[in-house]
Coordinates of C-alpha atoms and ligand atoms in Angstrom, one line a residue:
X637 CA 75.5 57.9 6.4
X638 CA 76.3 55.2 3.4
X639 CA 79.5 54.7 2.2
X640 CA 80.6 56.4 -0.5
X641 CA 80.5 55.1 -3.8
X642 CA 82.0 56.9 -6.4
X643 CA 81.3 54.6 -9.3
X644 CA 78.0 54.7 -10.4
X645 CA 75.6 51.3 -11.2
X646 CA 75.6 51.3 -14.9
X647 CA 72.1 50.1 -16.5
X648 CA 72.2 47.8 -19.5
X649 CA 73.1 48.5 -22.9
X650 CA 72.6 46.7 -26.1
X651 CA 75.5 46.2 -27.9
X652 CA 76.4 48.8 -31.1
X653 CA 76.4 46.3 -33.3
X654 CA 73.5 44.7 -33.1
X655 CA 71.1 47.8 -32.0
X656 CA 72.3 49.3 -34.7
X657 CA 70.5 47.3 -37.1
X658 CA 66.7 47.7 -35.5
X659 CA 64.8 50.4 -34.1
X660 CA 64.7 48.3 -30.6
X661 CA 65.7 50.6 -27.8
X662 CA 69.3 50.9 -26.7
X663 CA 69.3 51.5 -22.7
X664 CA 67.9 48.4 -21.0
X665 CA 67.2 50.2 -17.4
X666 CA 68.2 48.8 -14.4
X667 CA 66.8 45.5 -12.3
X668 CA 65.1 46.2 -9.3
X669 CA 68.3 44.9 -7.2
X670 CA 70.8 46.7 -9.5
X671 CA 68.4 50.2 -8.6
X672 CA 68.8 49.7 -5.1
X673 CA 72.4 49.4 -5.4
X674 CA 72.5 53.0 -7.5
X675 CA 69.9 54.3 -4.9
X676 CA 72.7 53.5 -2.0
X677 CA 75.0 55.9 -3.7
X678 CA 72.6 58.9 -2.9
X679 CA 73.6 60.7 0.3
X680 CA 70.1 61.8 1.2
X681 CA 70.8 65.5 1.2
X682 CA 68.0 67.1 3.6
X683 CA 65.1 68.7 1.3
X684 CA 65.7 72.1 2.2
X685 CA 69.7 71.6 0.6
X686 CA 69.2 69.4 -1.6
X687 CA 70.8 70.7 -4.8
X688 CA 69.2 67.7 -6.7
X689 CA 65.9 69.2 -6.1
X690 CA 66.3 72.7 -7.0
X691 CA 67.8 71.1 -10.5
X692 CA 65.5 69.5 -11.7
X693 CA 62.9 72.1 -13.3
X694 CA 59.7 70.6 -11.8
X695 CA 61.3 69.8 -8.3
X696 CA 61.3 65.9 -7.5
X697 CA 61.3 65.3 -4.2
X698 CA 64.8 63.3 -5.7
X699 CA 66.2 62.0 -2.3
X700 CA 62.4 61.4 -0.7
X701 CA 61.9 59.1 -4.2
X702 CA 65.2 57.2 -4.0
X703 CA 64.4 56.9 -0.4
X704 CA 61.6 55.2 -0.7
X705 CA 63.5 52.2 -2.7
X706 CA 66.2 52.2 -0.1
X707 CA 63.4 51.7 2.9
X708 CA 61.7 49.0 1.2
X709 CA 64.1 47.0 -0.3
X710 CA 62.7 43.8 0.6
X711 CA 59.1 44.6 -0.9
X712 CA 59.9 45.5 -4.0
X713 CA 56.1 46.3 -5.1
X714 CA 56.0 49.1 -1.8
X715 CA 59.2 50.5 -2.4
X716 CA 58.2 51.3 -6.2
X717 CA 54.8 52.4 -5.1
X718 CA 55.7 54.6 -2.8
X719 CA 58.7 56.0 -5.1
X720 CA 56.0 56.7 -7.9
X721 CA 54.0 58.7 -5.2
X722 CA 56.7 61.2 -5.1
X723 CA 57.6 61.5 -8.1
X724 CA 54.0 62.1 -9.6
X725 CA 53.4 64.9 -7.0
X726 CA 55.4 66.9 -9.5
X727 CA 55.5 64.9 -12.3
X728 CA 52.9 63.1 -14.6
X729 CA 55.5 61.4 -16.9
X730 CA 58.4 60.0 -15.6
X731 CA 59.2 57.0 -18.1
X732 CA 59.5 60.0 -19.9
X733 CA 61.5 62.2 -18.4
X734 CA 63.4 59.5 -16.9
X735 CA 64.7 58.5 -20.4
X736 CA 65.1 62.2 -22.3
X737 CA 66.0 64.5 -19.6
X738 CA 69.1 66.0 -19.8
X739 CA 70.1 64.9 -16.7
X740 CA 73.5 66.3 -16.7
X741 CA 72.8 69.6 -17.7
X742 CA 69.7 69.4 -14.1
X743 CA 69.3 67.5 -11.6
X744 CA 72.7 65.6 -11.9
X745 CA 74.3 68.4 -12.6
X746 CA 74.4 69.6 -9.4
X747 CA 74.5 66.6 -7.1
X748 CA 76.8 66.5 -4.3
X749 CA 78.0 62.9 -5.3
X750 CA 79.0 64.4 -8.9
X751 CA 81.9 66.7 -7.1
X752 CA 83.7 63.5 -6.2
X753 CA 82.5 61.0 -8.5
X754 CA 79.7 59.7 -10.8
X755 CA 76.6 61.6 -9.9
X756 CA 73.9 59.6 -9.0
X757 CA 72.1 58.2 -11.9
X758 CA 68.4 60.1 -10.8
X759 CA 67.5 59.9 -14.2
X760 CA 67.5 55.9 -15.0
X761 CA 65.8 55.5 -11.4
X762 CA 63.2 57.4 -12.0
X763 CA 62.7 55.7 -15.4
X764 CA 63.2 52.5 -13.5
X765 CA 60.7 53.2 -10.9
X766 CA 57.8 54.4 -13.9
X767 CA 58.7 50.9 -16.0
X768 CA 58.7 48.7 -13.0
X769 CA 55.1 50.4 -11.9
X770 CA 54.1 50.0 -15.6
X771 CA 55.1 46.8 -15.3
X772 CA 53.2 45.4 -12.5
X773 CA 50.5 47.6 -12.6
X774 CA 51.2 49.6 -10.0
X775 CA 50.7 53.0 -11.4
X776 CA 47.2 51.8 -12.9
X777 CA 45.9 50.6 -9.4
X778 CA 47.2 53.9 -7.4
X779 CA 45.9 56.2 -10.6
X780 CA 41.9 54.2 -10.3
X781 CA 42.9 55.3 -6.9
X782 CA 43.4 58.6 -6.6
X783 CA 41.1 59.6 -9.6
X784 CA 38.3 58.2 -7.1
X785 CA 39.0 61.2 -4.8
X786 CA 38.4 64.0 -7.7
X787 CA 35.3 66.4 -7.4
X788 CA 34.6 67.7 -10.6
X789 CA 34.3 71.6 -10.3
X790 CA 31.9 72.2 -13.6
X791 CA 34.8 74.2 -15.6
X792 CA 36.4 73.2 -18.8
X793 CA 39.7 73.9 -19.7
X794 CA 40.4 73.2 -23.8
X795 CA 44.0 72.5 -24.4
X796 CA 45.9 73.2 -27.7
X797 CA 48.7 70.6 -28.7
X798 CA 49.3 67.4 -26.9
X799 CA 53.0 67.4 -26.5
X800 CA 54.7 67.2 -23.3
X801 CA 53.2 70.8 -22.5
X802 CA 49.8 70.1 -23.0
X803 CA 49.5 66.7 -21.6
X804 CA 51.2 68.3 -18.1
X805 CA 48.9 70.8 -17.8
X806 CA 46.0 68.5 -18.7
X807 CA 47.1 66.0 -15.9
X808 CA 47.5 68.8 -13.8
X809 CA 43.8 70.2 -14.3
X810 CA 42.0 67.2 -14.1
X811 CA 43.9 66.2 -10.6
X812 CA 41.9 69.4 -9.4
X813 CA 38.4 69.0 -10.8
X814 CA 38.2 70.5 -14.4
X815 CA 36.6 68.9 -17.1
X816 CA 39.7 69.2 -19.9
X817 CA 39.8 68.2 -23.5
X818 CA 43.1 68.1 -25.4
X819 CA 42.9 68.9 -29.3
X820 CA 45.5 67.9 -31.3
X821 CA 46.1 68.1 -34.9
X822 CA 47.7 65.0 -35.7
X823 CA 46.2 61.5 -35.7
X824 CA 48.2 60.5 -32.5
X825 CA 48.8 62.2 -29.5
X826 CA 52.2 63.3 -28.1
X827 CA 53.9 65.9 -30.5
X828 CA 57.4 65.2 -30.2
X829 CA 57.5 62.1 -28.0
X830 CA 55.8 61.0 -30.9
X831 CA 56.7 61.9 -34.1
X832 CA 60.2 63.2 -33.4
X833 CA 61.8 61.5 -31.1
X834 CA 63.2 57.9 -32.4
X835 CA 61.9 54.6 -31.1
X836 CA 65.4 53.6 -30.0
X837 CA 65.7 56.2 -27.1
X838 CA 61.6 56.0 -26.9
X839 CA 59.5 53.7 -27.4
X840 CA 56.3 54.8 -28.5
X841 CA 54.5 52.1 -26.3
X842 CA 56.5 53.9 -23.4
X843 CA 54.2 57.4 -24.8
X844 CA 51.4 55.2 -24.8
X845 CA 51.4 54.3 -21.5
X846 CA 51.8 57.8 -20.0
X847 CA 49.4 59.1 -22.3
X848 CA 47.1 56.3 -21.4
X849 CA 48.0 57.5 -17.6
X850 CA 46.8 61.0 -18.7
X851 CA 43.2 59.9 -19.8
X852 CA 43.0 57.9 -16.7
X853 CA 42.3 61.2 -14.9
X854 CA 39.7 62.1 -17.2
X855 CA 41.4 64.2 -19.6
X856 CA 39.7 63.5 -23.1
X857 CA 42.1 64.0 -26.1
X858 CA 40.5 64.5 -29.5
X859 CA 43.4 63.4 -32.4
X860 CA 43.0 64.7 -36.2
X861 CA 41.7 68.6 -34.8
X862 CA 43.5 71.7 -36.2
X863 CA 42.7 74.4 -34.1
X864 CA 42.6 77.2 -36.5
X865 CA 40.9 74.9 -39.4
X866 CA 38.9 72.3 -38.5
X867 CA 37.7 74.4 -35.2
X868 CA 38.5 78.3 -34.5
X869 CA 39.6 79.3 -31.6
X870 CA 37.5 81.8 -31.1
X871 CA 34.7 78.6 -30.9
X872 CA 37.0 77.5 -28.2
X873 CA 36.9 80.9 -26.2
X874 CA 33.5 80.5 -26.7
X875 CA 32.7 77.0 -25.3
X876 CA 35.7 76.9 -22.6
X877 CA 36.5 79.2 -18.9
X878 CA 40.6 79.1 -20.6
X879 CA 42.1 77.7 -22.7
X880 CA 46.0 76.6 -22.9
X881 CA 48.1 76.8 -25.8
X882 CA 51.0 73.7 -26.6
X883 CA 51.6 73.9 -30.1
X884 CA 54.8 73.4 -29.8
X885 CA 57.4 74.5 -32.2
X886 CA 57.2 72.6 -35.3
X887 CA 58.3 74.3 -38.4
X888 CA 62.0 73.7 -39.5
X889 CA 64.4 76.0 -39.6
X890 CA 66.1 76.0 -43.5
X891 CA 68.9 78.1 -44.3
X892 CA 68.2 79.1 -48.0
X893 CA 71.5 77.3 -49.4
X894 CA 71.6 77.2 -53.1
X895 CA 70.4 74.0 -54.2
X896 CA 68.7 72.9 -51.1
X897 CA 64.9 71.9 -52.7
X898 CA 66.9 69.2 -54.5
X899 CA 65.1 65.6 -54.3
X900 CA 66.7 63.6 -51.6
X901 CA 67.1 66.8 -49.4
X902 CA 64.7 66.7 -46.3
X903 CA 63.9 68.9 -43.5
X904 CA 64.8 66.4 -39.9
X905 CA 61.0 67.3 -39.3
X906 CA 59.8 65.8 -42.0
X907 CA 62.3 62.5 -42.1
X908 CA 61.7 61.5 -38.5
X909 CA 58.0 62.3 -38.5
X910 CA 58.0 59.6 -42.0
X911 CA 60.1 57.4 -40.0
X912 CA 58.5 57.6 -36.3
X913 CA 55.0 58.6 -36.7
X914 CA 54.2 56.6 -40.2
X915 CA 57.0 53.9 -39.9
X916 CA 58.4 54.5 -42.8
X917 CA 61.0 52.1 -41.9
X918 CA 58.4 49.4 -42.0
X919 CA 57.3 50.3 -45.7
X920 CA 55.6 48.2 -47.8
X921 CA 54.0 47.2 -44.7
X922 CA 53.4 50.6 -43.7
X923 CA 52.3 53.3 -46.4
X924 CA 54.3 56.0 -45.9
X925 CA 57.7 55.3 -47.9
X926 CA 61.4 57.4 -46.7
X927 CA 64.1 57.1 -49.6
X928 CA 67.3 56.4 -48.0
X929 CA 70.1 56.1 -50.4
X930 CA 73.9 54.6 -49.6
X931 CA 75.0 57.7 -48.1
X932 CA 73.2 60.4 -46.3
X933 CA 74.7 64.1 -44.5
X934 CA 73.2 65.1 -41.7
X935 CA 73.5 69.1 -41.2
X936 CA 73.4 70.3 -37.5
X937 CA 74.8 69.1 -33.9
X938 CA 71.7 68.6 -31.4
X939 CA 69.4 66.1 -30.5
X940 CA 67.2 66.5 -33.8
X941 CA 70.7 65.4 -36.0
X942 CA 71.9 62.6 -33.5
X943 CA 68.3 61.5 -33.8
X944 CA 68.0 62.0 -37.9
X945 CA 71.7 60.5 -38.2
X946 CA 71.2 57.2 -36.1
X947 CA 67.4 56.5 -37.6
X948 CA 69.3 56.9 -41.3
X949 CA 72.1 54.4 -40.3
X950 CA 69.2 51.8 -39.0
X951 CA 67.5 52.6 -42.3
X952 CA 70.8 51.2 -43.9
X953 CA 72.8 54.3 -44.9
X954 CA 76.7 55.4 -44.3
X955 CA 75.9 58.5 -42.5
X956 CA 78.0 61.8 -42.4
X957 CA 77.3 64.3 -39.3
X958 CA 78.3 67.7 -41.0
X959 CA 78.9 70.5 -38.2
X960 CA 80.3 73.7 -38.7
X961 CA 81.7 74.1 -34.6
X962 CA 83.6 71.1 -33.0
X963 CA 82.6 68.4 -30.8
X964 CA 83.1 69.9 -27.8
X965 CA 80.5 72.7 -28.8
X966 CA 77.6 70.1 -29.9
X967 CA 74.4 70.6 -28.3
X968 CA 73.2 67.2 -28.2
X969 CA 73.6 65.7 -25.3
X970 CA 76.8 63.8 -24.5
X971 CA 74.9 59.9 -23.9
X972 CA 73.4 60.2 -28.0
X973 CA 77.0 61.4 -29.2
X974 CA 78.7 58.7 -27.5
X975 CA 75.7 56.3 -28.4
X976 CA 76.0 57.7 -32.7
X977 CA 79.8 57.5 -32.5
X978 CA 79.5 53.5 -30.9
X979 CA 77.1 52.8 -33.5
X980 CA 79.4 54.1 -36.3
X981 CA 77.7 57.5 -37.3
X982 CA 80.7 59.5 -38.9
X983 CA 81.4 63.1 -37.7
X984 CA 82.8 65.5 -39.5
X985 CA 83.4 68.9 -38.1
X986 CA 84.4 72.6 -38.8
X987 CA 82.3 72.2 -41.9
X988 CA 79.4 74.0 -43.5
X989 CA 77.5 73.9 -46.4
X990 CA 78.0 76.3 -49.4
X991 CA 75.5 74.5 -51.6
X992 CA 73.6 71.8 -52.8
X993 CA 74.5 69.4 -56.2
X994 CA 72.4 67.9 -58.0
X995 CA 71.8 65.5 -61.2
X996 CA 69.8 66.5 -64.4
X997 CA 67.1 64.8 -62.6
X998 CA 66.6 66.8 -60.1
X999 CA 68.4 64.2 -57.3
X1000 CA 70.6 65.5 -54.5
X1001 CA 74.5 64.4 -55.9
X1002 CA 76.7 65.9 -53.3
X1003 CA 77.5 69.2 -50.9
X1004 CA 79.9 71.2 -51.2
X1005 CA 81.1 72.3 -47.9
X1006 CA 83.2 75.2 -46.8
X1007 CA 85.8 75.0 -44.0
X1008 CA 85.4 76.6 -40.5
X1009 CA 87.4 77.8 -37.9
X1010 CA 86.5 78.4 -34.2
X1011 CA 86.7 82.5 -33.5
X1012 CA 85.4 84.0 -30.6
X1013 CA 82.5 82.6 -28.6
X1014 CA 78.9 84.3 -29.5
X1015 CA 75.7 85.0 -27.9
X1016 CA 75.5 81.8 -26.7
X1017 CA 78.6 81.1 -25.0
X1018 CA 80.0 78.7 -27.6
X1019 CA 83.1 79.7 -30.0
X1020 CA 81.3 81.1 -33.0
X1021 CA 82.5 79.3 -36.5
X1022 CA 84.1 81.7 -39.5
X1023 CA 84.6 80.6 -42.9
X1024 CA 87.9 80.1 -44.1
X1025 CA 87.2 80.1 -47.9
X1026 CA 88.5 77.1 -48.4
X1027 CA 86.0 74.2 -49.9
X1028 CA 85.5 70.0 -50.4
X1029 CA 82.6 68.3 -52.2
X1030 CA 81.1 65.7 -50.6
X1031 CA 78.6 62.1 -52.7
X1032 CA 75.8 62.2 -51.0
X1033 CA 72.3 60.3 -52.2
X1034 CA 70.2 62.2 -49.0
X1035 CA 71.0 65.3 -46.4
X1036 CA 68.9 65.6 -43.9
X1037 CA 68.6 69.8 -41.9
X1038 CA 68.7 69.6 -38.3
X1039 CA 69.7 73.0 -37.8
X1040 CA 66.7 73.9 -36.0
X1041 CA 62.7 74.7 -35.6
X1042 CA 60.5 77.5 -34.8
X1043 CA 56.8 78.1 -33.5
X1044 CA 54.2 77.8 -36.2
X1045 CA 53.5 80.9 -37.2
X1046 CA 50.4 80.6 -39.6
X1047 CA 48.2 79.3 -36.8
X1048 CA 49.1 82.5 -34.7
X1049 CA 47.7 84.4 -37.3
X1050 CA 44.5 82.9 -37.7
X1051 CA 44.2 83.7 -33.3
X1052 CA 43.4 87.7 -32.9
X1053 CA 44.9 89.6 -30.3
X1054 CA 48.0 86.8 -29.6
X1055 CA 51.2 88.6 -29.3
X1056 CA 54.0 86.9 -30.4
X1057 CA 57.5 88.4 -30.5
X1058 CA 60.0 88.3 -33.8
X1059 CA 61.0 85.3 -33.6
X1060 CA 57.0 83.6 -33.6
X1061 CA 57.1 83.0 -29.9
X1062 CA 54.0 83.7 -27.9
X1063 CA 54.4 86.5 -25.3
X1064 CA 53.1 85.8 -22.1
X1065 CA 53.3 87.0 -18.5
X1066 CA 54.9 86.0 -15.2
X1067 CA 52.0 83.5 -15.0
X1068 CA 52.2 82.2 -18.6
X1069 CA 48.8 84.2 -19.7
X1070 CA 49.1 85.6 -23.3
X1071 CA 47.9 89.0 -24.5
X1072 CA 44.6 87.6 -24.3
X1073 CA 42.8 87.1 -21.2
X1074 CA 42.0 83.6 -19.9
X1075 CA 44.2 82.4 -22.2
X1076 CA 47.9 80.7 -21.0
X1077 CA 50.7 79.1 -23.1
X1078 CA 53.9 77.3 -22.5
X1079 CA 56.7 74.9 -23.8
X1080 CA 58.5 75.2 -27.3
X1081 CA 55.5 77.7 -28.4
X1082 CA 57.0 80.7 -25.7
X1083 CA 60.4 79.4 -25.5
X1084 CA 61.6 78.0 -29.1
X1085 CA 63.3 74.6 -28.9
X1086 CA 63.4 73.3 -25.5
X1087 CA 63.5 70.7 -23.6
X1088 CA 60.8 68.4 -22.8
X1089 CA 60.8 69.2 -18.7
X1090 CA 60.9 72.6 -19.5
X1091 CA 57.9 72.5 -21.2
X1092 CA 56.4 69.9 -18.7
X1093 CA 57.4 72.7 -16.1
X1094 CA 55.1 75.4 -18.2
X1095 CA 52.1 72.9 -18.3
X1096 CA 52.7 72.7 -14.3
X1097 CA 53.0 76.4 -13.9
X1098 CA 50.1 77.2 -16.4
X1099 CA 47.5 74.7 -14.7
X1100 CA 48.1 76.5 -11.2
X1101 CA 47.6 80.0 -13.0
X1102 CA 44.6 78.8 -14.7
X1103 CA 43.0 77.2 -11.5
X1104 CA 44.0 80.6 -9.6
X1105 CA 43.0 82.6 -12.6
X1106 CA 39.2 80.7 -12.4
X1107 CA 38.7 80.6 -9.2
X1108 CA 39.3 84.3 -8.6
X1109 CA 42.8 84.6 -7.1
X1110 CA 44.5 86.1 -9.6
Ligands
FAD2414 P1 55.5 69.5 -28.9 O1 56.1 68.3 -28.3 O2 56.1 70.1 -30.2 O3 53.9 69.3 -29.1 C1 53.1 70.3 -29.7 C2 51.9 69.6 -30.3 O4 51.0 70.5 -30.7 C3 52.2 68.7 -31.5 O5 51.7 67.4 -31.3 C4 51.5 69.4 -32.6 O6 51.0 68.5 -33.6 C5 50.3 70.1 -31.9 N1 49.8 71.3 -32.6 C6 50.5 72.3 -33.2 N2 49.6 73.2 -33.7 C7 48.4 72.7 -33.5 C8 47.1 73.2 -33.8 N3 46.9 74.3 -34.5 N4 46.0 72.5 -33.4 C9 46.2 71.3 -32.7 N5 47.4 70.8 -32.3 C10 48.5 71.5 -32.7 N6 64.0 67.4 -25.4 C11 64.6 66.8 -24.4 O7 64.4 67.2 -23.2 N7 65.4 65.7 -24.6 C12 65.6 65.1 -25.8 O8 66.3 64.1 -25.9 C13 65.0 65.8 -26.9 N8 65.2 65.2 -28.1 C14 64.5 65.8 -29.2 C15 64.6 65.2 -30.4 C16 63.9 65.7 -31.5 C17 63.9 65.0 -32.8 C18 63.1 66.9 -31.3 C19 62.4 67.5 -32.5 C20 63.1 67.5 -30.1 C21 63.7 67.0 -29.0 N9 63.6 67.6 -27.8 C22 64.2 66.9 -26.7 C23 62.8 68.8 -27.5 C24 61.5 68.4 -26.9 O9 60.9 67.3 -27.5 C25 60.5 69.6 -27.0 O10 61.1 70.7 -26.3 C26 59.2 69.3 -26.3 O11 58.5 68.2 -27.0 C27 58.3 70.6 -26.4 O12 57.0 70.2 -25.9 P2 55.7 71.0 -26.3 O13 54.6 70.3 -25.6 O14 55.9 72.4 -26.1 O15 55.5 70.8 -27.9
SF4_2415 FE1 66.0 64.9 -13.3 FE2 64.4 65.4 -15.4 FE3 63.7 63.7 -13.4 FE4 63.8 66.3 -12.9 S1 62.4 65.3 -14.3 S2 64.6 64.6 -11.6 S3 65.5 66.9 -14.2 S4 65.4 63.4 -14.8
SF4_2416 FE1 71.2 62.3 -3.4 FE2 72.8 63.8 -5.1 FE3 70.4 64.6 -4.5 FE4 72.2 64.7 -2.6 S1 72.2 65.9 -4.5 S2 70.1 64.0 -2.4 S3 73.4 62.8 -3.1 S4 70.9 62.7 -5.6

């Protein structure tokens, strides 16, 4: 058994100061030499134990992986080859996963390591093992490789929404013969990874790849399709043995403050979708124009607001994180708070808004915001805020609402016979199948806002249901 380490291998940073000025990504990753040294912490718990594995919502074969980079640490190419052969046998995206995870809250939550030190850092080695595969080429060769082996099995699978859901379930399909074609309704493929999630944590070339990784199997993806406008979905029962609903959960959650349709107010949908999806941060160059004034709120403490908050401060902005709990009850995770606070994004907690100012013009001016205190802890664990009647007024030139999203609910409508429960998630079984036969659904459209291995772990679950489903087992 190695020695135990308690410190773990830290991967490279850019510094706050200058990161914080460009959309470049922060986290460098690790060196193959500095992985090896992180991989040497890992005990390698025996599979059956392994409280690593059981973590992690699609089941990595997490010691067999950092294994593999242990064995072969003289042949860097093998040991990464190898390693990406374990991890793809549950998982189609691990640059991905690798880099958004959270980690903490899964797989390194629970490792053994973590009860006497630093948990070993599973999530930057898997990233590290999908970049340095990217890299080289490696995952291209062994994908030409394996896709050689497929026997098509003259069924066709049509998949709705090409977020981490859909892709997963996609990759998973076409690994087993189907003929599968991904519609999606805007022009580029990935839903979140895409248009929500910022540059700086993912790089879109990073969604390219994977994506491109997808395709490689034979999964076509046709951008620019609404399903429930530009094709029906009964057209789709018609033409396909199932079909697999991914849409996600894209509407925004706005609390109807007074006030809150000033100018300068945006949903964090629509901001980071401007700024990620149509670079908005690169306008005139790019058509698409944000306006980003000298000082800009950010409502709400999750990803979405870290995300909003540290995309405004690289668009230029002093920016305000206005949350109505305390730090300790933020749901983003703890690496983007510590990365916002670094970068000088201000916090200011125990705060809500009452309302909305504006000028004569129709501009956002300010917020007033009502003190908090923490009272009991609610449904969800967390100390629930109360109003103390006590107010402030806040300048602000932009606020941006990150205090949540639901499932689109107009293009349930248009789908007869899809049972969706009061909050506009779709209801499906212990297999993910919906009300309607033959068809399945998973990720943010059943669950709400989730995580993207949660819904990578519905694509997984739904492709084996589907292939069960059409080949008469189930
Ligand atoms: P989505 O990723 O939402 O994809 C759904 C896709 O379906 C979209 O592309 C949409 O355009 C398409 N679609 C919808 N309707 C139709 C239709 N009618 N026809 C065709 N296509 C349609 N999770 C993490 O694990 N870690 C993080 O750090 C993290 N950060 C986040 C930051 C932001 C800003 C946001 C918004 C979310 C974040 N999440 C994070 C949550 C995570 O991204 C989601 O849980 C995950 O993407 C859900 O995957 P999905 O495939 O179900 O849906
Ligand atoms: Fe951990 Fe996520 Fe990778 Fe699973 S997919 S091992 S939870 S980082
Ligand atoms: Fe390694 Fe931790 Fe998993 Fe054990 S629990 S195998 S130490 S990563």
């Amino acid at each position: 058994m190695p020695r135990l380490i308690k410190e773990r291998i830290l991967t490279r940073e850019r510094a706050p100061e200058e990161r914080a000025k460009d959309f470049g990504e922060v986290n460098l990753g690790y060196t193959f030499e500095l992985a090896v040294r992180e991989a040497e912490r890992c005990l390698q718990c025996p599979v059956e134990y392994a409280p690593c594995i059981k973590g992690c919502p699609v089941n990595i074969d997490i010691p067999g992986f950092i294994g593999k980079l242990r064995e072969n640490r003289d042949t860097p190419e093998k040991a990464v080859r190898d390693a990406l052969e374990v991890i793809w046998a549950c998982n189609s995206l691990p640059a991905l996963t690798g880099r958004v995870c959270p980690q903490e809250d899964q797989c390194e939550g629970v490792c053994v390591v973590g009860k006497v030190g630093d948990a070993v850092n599973i999530g930057k080695l898997e990233r590290f093992v999908a970049d340095y595969a990217r890299e080289k080429g490696i995952d291209i060769g062994l994908l030409r490789e394996n896709s050689r082996t497929i026997r098509k099995n003259g069924k066709k699978v049509a998949v709705i929404g090409s977020g981490p859901a859909g892709l997963t379930c996609a990759a998973e399909l076409a690994k087993v013969g189907y003929d599968v074609t991904v519609f999606e309704a805007l022009h580029k493929p990935g839903g979140v990874l895409i248009y929500g999630i910022p540059e700086f944590r993912l790089p879109k070339e990073v969604v390219k790849r994977e994506i491109g990784n997808v395709k490689e199997l034979g999964v076509r993806i046709e951008t620019d399709v609404v399903v429930g406008r530009t094709v029906t979905f009964e057209e789709l029962l018609r033409e396909y043995d199932a079909v697999f609903i991914g849409t996600g959960a894209g509407t925004p959650r706005i609390y109807p403050w007074p006030g809150v349709n000033f100018n300068g107010v945006y949903s964090a949908n629509e901001f980071l979708t401007r700024v990620n999806l149509m670079k908005a941060y690169r306008f005139p160059e790019y058509d698409t124009p944000v306006k980003v004034g000298k000082r800009v709120a950010v409502i709400g403490g999750g990803n979405v607001a870290m995300d909003a908050a540290r995309s405004a401060l690289r668009l230029g902005a002093e920016v305000w994180v206005l949350y109505r709990r305390t730090r300790k009850e933020m749901t983003a995770r703890e690496e983007e708070i510590r990365h916002a606070e670094e970068e000088g994004v201000n916090f200011m907690f125990l705060v809500s808004p009452k309302r909305f100012i504006g000028e004569e013009n129709g501009n956002l001016k300010g917020i007033e915001l009502e003190k908090m205190e923490l009272g009991e802890p609610d449904e969800s664990g967390r100390r629930r805020p109360v109003p103390t009647g006590e107010t402030l007024v806040m300048e602000f030139d932009n606020a941006v609402i990150a205090i949540g999203q639901t499932p689109n609910r107009i293009f349930y409508r248009s789908v007869k016979g899809l049972e969706v429960d009061e909050r506009g998630r779709i209801l499906v079984d212990e297999n993910l199948m919906t009300s309607i036969p033959g068809v399945f659904a998973g990720g943010d459209a059943i669950r709400g806002e989730a995580t993207v291995i949660l819904a990578m772990g519905d694509g997984r679950k739904a492709a084996k249901a589907i292939h069960d489903h059409l080949s008469g087992v189930s």
